[in-house]
Amino acid sequence: MDQEDLRHKLLSLVEEHHDLHTAIEAFSEDANGFDQLKIQRLKKRKLGLKDQISRLKAMMVPDIIA
């Protein structure tokens, strides 16, 4: 992957992470008692996205030998 591909993938993952954050907040505030298992799955997916975002950011920064 070149830098442009990495940048597009990163933006996509950040957007999905933000959408999941918004959904989790909305479901958590729902007075109808939204399925806690579903919320846990969304949180797990969000955490996985965070890890992917971190890896992509690391790939975009060149190694610096100190």
Short mmCIF file of C-alpha atoms in Angstrom, two decimals:
data_model
loop_
_atom_site.label_atom_id
_atom_site.label_comp_id
_atom_site.label_asym_id
_atom_site.label_seq_id
_atom_site.Cartn_x
_atom_site.Cartn_y
_atom_site.Cartn_z
CA MET A 1 0.00 0.00 0.00
CA ASP A 2 1.24 3.47 -0.77
CA GLN A 3 0.74 6.50 1.47
CA GLU A 4 -2.42 7.60 -0.35
CA ASP A 5 -4.05 4.18 0.09
CA LEU A 6 -3.10 4.18 3.76
CA ARG A 7 -4.55 7.65 4.21
CA HIS A 8 -7.87 6.65 2.61
CA LYS A 9 -8.08 3.48 4.69
CA LEU A 10 -7.26 5.46 7.83
CA LEU A 11 -9.99 8.01 7.14
CA SER A 12 -12.49 5.22 6.54
CA LEU A 13 -11.59 3.51 9.82
CA VAL A 14 -11.72 6.77 11.79
CA GLU A 15 -15.17 7.50 10.38
CA GLU A 16 -16.44 4.02 11.26
CA HIS A 17 -14.93 4.36 14.77
CA HIS A 18 -16.75 7.67 15.24
CA ASP A 19 -20.03 6.19 13.98
CA LEU A 20 -19.73 3.28 16.42
CA HIS A 21 -19.00 5.69 19.26
CA THR A 22 -22.16 7.64 18.44
CA ALA A 23 -24.25 4.46 18.15
CA ILE A 24 -22.96 3.07 21.45
CA GLU A 25 -23.79 6.32 23.24
CA ALA A 26 -27.29 6.39 21.74
CA PHE A 27 -27.99 2.75 22.60
CA SER A 28 -26.61 3.16 26.12
CA GLU A 29 -28.92 6.10 26.79
CA ASP A 30 -31.95 4.27 25.39
CA ALA A 31 -34.56 3.89 28.12
CA ASN A 32 -35.87 0.68 26.54
CA GLY A 33 -32.88 -1.27 27.84
CA PHE A 34 -31.12 -2.01 24.57
CA ASP A 35 -29.51 -5.44 24.44
CA GLN A 36 -26.31 -5.25 26.51
CA LEU A 37 -24.72 -8.05 24.49
CA LYS A 38 -25.14 -5.99 21.32
CA ILE A 39 -23.54 -2.99 23.03
CA GLN A 40 -20.60 -5.15 24.13
CA ARG A 41 -20.14 -6.38 20.55
CA LEU A 42 -20.17 -2.81 19.27
CA LYS A 43 -17.58 -1.82 21.88
CA LYS A 44 -15.38 -4.77 20.90
CA ARG A 45 -15.61 -3.76 17.22
CA LYS A 46 -14.76 -0.17 18.17
CA LEU A 47 -11.68 -1.34 20.08
CA GLY A 48 -10.59 -3.43 17.08
CA LEU A 49 -10.92 -0.37 14.87
CA LYS A 50 -8.80 1.63 17.31
CA ASP A 51 -6.07 -1.01 17.03
CA GLN A 52 -6.23 -0.95 13.22
CA ILE A 53 -6.05 2.86 13.24
CA SER A 54 -2.95 2.73 15.47
CA ARG A 55 -1.25 0.21 13.16
CA LEU A 56 -2.00 2.30 10.07
CA LYS A 57 -0.67 5.45 11.74
CA ALA A 58 2.51 3.58 12.63
CA MET A 59 2.88 2.44 9.01
CA MET A 60 2.54 6.01 7.78
CA VAL A 61 5.32 7.34 10.01
CA PRO A 62 8.77 6.37 8.73
CA ASP A 63 11.17 4.66 11.10
CA ILE A 64 13.61 7.14 12.63
CA ILE A 65 16.94 5.82 13.77
CA ALA A 66 18.07 7.79 16.77
#
